[in-house]
Amino acid sequence: MHTVTRPIIVFLCLCLLLLLLFPVVGSSFYTGLVTKIMILSIFTISLDLLIGFTGLVSFGHAAFFGIGAYLLAILFGNLEQINYWWSLTLTLSLTGVAALLVGWLCIRTSGVYFIMLTLAFAQMFFYFFFESPHFGGDDGIFMLNKPQITLATRQLVDLDNEHHFYYFVLAWLVGVYLFLSMILRAPFGHVLIAIKANEQRVRALGYSTPHYKLVSFVIAGTIAGLAGFLEAAHTNFVTPAYLGWHESGMAIMMVILGGMGTLFGPVIGTFIVVLLQDFLPEFTEHWKLIMGAIIIFVVLFLPNGIAGLIFSISNRFSSRAPGGREG
Amino acid sequence: MPEIILRTEHLCKNFGGLKATDDVSLEFERGKVHAILGPNGAGKTTLINLLSGELQPSSGRISFKGYDITDARPEKISRIGIGRSFQKTNILPGFSCFQNCWIGAQSCLITSMRFFRPARHLRMVHRRADHALQLCGLAGKRNQIAGTMSYGEQRQLEIAMMLATEPELLLLDEPLAGMGSEESQQVTALLRELAREQTLILIEHDMDAVFSLADRITVMVDGAELETGSVEQIRNSQAVQDAYLGHADEEVA
Ligand SMILES: Nc1ncnc2c1ncn2[C@@H]1O[C@H](COP(=O)(O)OP(=O)(O)O)[C@@H](O)[C@H]1O
Ligand SMILES: [Mg+2]
């Protein structure tokens, strides 16, 4: 458990400032790339709620990302006008229901069995979309339009404008970050973090730990569905690959690399992995080797990921924080 | 008429062919200290695990204040007022002492499914956690990471976490095991203090502590109740002498 100290807050505000200013200087290509990374970050943060805070290593989290994306495309993809509020509400509630059903079955198990079961469910969803001609099969689905964000017939944000889309996603990323920090500071979060440390003991202290794990799973799944919704709206396209185990595995990697159990770690991990994936191939065709080496280095020498490194640097700047009460 | 707070009827627990608990029928009176003695492997911890819901009995009944709790889960048992400490230290090693007790104390909320206000604003939980630390003499270690404390202090924290839930009935599984003599005296004093208001079921190997604290003693051998009686009765019982006290020296770990 880390206490978010003042230097960390300053660091996060600087990062936010950079993200706010970026579209001013960045080209269209990079604005689009950073938008994509921020959407993925929402997904990896939600996975961190499971891995880093609840102790549930889900190897099927991409299923909910994909379900969110597919729901938008299937239910609204053919419409001339997509109402943002309706499509978002419907997509998130249905993804939440899916997470509830999957979670209800999976949280009975733990450790390796939990990993296997979440993977199996995700593969089931993957093949469902992959093999169903109705939903585009392996070609995926193209969407005609993006959701319209209007309030009393006035358009608030124009998602067809890439800068608008960028700030729209940034606002969601900040919102998700603040929402998760809020629930982690609340009594609920304290129980989650304790469950990760020693579930049996927490149970003996009077908490129905399966319920807490299930709620955590549903919250994480719903946020992953939000990321999928944003991705589908961004690219106007969904593909079964969104649900594949490869996506889930990459997300785990980003969380671990960035530092699990911290909310900003996964965001950093996502930026690093996606940027490396985009730029390393330009320098060498053996870029996958270099990627592997970087990951091995981080796991061996930075056990708490890059966020852990940032925490130890920040602790040198700040005098010891008083009475650790932070979640 | 003394009130029976907890009662077991023909309680059995089998592990494969092994009868770890063998037809145990016991009554525990409110406000008393009831000690359970027995050599290693007698089934004392198994009995506590059955009472605390950690294990489900193979047959028999358990009732608490007249309610059947035979099939209740650990969290339910804790919430109705039965707290337990573990023989094998079972704490949250990466958390500070205060945070360990916090988790116990927070279970006083009707539910912790609260998502909005920061937990640290909950004054009552604060007080309970600090009170539990104070009782166990850990107030000075409030912010120390539990895993970095001495073994004896971790044992004290083990008890503090249970006390933070403010139970009515305390199940203590060898609270003094492995403690130095000073810590041991501290904890004995704490148990005596607790015994004034609460009901204790105490498993302990330390004879002096048991004889000085207990109102009643049950001796168990091979999963079954050998004899139950007052301290004097147990001291003078020939059967107990033969089965246990005679070679108590070997048993004291
Ligand atoms: N989970 C278990 N599975 C199988 N056997 C067990 C288990 N728990 C305890 N036992 C056995 O039950 C007997 C009683 O153990 P226990 O209750 O720990 O004794 P005590 O606490 O009196 O030393 C021992 O023989 C032990 O090996
Ligand atoms: Mg034992």
Coordinates of C-alpha atoms in Angstrom, one line a residue, chain B residues 45-225:
Chain B
T45 CA -7.7 -26.2 17.0
T46 CA -10.2 -28.3 15.0
L47 CA -12.8 -27.7 17.7
I48 CA -12.1 -23.9 17.5
N49 CA -12.3 -24.1 13.7
L50 CA -15.7 -25.7 13.9
L51 CA -17.0 -23.1 16.4
S52 CA -15.7 -20.2 14.3
G53 CA -17.1 -21.6 11.0
E54 CA -13.7 -22.2 9.5
L55 CA -14.6 -25.8 9.2
Q56 CA -18.0 -27.4 8.8
P57 CA -18.8 -30.3 11.2
S58 CA -19.4 -33.8 9.8
S59 CA -22.3 -34.1 12.3
G60 CA -23.7 -32.6 15.4
R61 CA -25.0 -29.1 16.3
I62 CA -23.6 -25.9 17.6
S63 CA -25.8 -23.2 19.1
F64 CA -25.0 -19.7 20.2
K65 CA -27.4 -18.0 22.6
G66 CA -30.0 -20.5 21.5
Y67 CA -29.5 -19.9 17.7
D68 CA -28.3 -22.8 15.6
I69 CA -25.0 -21.7 14.0
T70 CA -23.9 -25.2 12.9
D71 CA -23.7 -24.3 9.2
A72 CA -22.8 -20.6 9.6
R73 CA -19.8 -19.2 7.7
P74 CA -16.8 -17.5 9.4
E75 CA -18.0 -14.0 8.6
K76 CA -21.5 -14.7 10.0
I77 CA -20.0 -16.1 13.2
S78 CA -17.8 -13.0 13.6
R79 CA -20.8 -10.7 13.0
I80 CA -23.0 -12.3 15.7
G81 CA -20.3 -11.7 18.3
I82 CA -17.8 -14.6 18.3
G83 CA -14.3 -13.5 17.7
R84 CA -11.3 -15.8 17.3
S85 CA -7.5 -15.6 17.3
F86 CA -5.4 -18.0 15.4
Q87 CA -2.7 -20.4 16.7
K88 CA -0.6 -19.7 13.7
T89 CA -0.2 -15.9 13.5
N90 CA -2.6 -14.7 10.9
I91 CA -2.2 -11.0 10.3
L92 CA -1.8 -8.7 7.4
P93 CA 1.9 -8.4 7.4
G94 CA 2.3 -5.5 5.0
F95 CA -0.1 -3.3 6.9
S96 CA 0.6 -1.2 10.0
C97 CA -0.7 -2.3 13.3
F98 CA -3.3 0.3 13.2
Q99 CA -4.5 -0.7 9.7
N100 CA -4.7 -4.4 10.9
C101 CA -7.0 -3.4 13.7
W102 CA -8.8 -1.0 11.4
I103 CA -10.1 -3.9 9.4
G104 CA -11.3 -5.6 12.5
A105 CA -12.9 -2.4 13.8
Q106 CA -14.6 -1.5 10.5
S107 CA -16.7 -4.6 10.7
C108 CA -18.8 -2.8 13.2
L109 CA -20.4 -1.0 10.1
I110 CA -23.6 -2.7 9.0
T111 CA -21.9 -3.1 5.7
S112 CA -18.6 -1.9 4.3
M113 CA -20.1 -1.7 0.9
R114 CA -19.7 2.0 1.1
F115 CA -18.1 3.7 -1.8
F116 CA -18.1 7.4 -1.4
R117 CA -16.8 8.9 1.8
P118 CA -13.3 8.2 2.8
A119 CA -13.0 5.6 5.6
R120 CA -10.7 7.7 7.7
H121 CA -13.7 10.0 8.6
L122 CA -15.3 7.2 10.5
R123 CA -14.5 8.3 14.1
M124 CA -16.1 5.3 15.7
V125 CA -13.9 2.9 13.8
H126 CA -10.8 4.9 14.7
R127 CA -11.7 4.7 18.4
R128 CA -12.3 1.0 18.3
A129 CA -9.0 0.3 16.5
D130 CA -7.0 2.5 18.8
H131 CA -8.8 1.0 21.8
A132 CA -7.9 -2.5 20.7
L133 CA -4.2 -1.5 20.2
Q134 CA -4.2 0.0 23.6
L135 CA -5.6 -3.0 25.3
C136 CA -2.9 -5.2 23.8
G137 CA -0.2 -2.8 24.7
L138 CA 0.6 -1.9 21.1
A139 CA -0.3 1.7 21.2
G140 CA 3.4 2.6 20.8
K141 CA 3.6 0.4 17.7
R142 CA 0.6 2.0 16.0
N143 CA 2.3 2.8 12.7
Q144 CA 4.8 0.0 12.6
I145 CA 4.4 -2.5 9.7
A146 CA 3.1 -5.6 11.3
G147 CA 5.5 -7.9 9.5
T148 CA 8.5 -6.2 10.9
M149 CA 7.5 -6.6 14.6
S150 CA 8.8 -9.3 16.9
Y151 CA 7.0 -12.6 17.1
G152 CA 5.5 -11.8 20.5
E153 CA 4.2 -8.5 19.3
Q154 CA 2.6 -10.2 16.2
R155 CA 0.9 -12.5 18.6
Q156 CA -0.4 -9.6 20.6
L157 CA -1.6 -8.0 17.3
E158 CA -3.4 -11.2 16.5
I159 CA -5.5 -10.7 19.6
A160 CA -5.9 -7.0 19.1
M161 CA -7.5 -7.6 15.6
M162 CA -10.0 -9.9 17.2
L163 CA -10.7 -7.4 20.0
A164 CA -11.3 -4.7 17.5
T165 CA -14.4 -6.5 16.3
E166 CA -15.7 -6.3 20.0
P167 CA -16.8 -9.8 20.3
E168 CA -19.0 -11.2 23.1
L169 CA -17.4 -14.6 23.1
L170 CA -13.7 -15.0 22.5
L171 CA -12.1 -18.1 21.1
L172 CA -8.3 -18.0 21.8
D173 CA -6.1 -20.6 20.3
E174 CA -2.9 -20.7 22.3
P175 CA -2.5 -17.0 22.7
L176 CA 0.7 -17.4 24.7
A177 CA 2.5 -19.9 22.4
G178 CA 6.0 -18.9 21.7
M179 CA 6.0 -15.7 23.8
G180 CA 8.8 -14.6 26.0
S181 CA 8.0 -14.5 29.7
E182 CA 7.5 -10.8 29.9
E183 CA 5.1 -10.7 26.9
S184 CA 3.5 -13.8 28.3
Q185 CA 2.8 -12.0 31.6
Q186 CA 1.4 -9.0 29.8
V187 CA -1.0 -11.1 27.7
T188 CA -2.0 -13.1 30.8
A189 CA -2.9 -9.9 32.5
L190 CA -4.8 -8.8 29.4
L191 CA -6.8 -12.1 29.4
R192 CA -7.6 -11.6 33.0
E193 CA -8.8 -8.1 32.2
L194 CA -11.0 -9.4 29.3
A195 CA -12.3 -12.2 31.5
R196 CA -14.0 -9.6 33.7
E197 CA -16.6 -8.7 31.1
Q198 CA -16.4 -11.3 28.3
T199 CA -16.7 -15.0 27.9
L200 CA -13.5 -16.8 26.9
I201 CA -12.8 -20.2 25.5
L202 CA -9.1 -20.5 26.0
I203 CA -6.8 -23.1 24.5
E204 CA -3.4 -22.9 26.2
H205 CA -0.5 -25.1 27.0
D206 CA 0.9 -22.9 29.8
M207 CA -0.5 -24.7 32.9
D208 CA 0.2 -21.8 35.3
A209 CA -1.8 -19.5 33.1
V210 CA -4.6 -21.9 32.6
F211 CA -4.9 -22.7 36.3
S212 CA -4.8 -19.1 37.3
L213 CA -7.3 -17.9 34.6
A214 CA -9.8 -20.7 34.1
D215 CA -13.2 -21.2 35.8
R216 CA -13.7 -24.5 34.1
I217 CA -11.5 -26.8 32.2
T218 CA -12.2 -29.5 29.6
V219 CA -9.5 -32.0 28.8
M220 CA -9.5 -33.5 25.3
V221 CA -7.7 -36.5 24.1
D222 CA -7.8 -37.9 20.5
G223 CA -10.7 -35.6 19.5
A224 CA -12.9 -36.6 22.4
E225 CA -13.8 -34.9 25.7

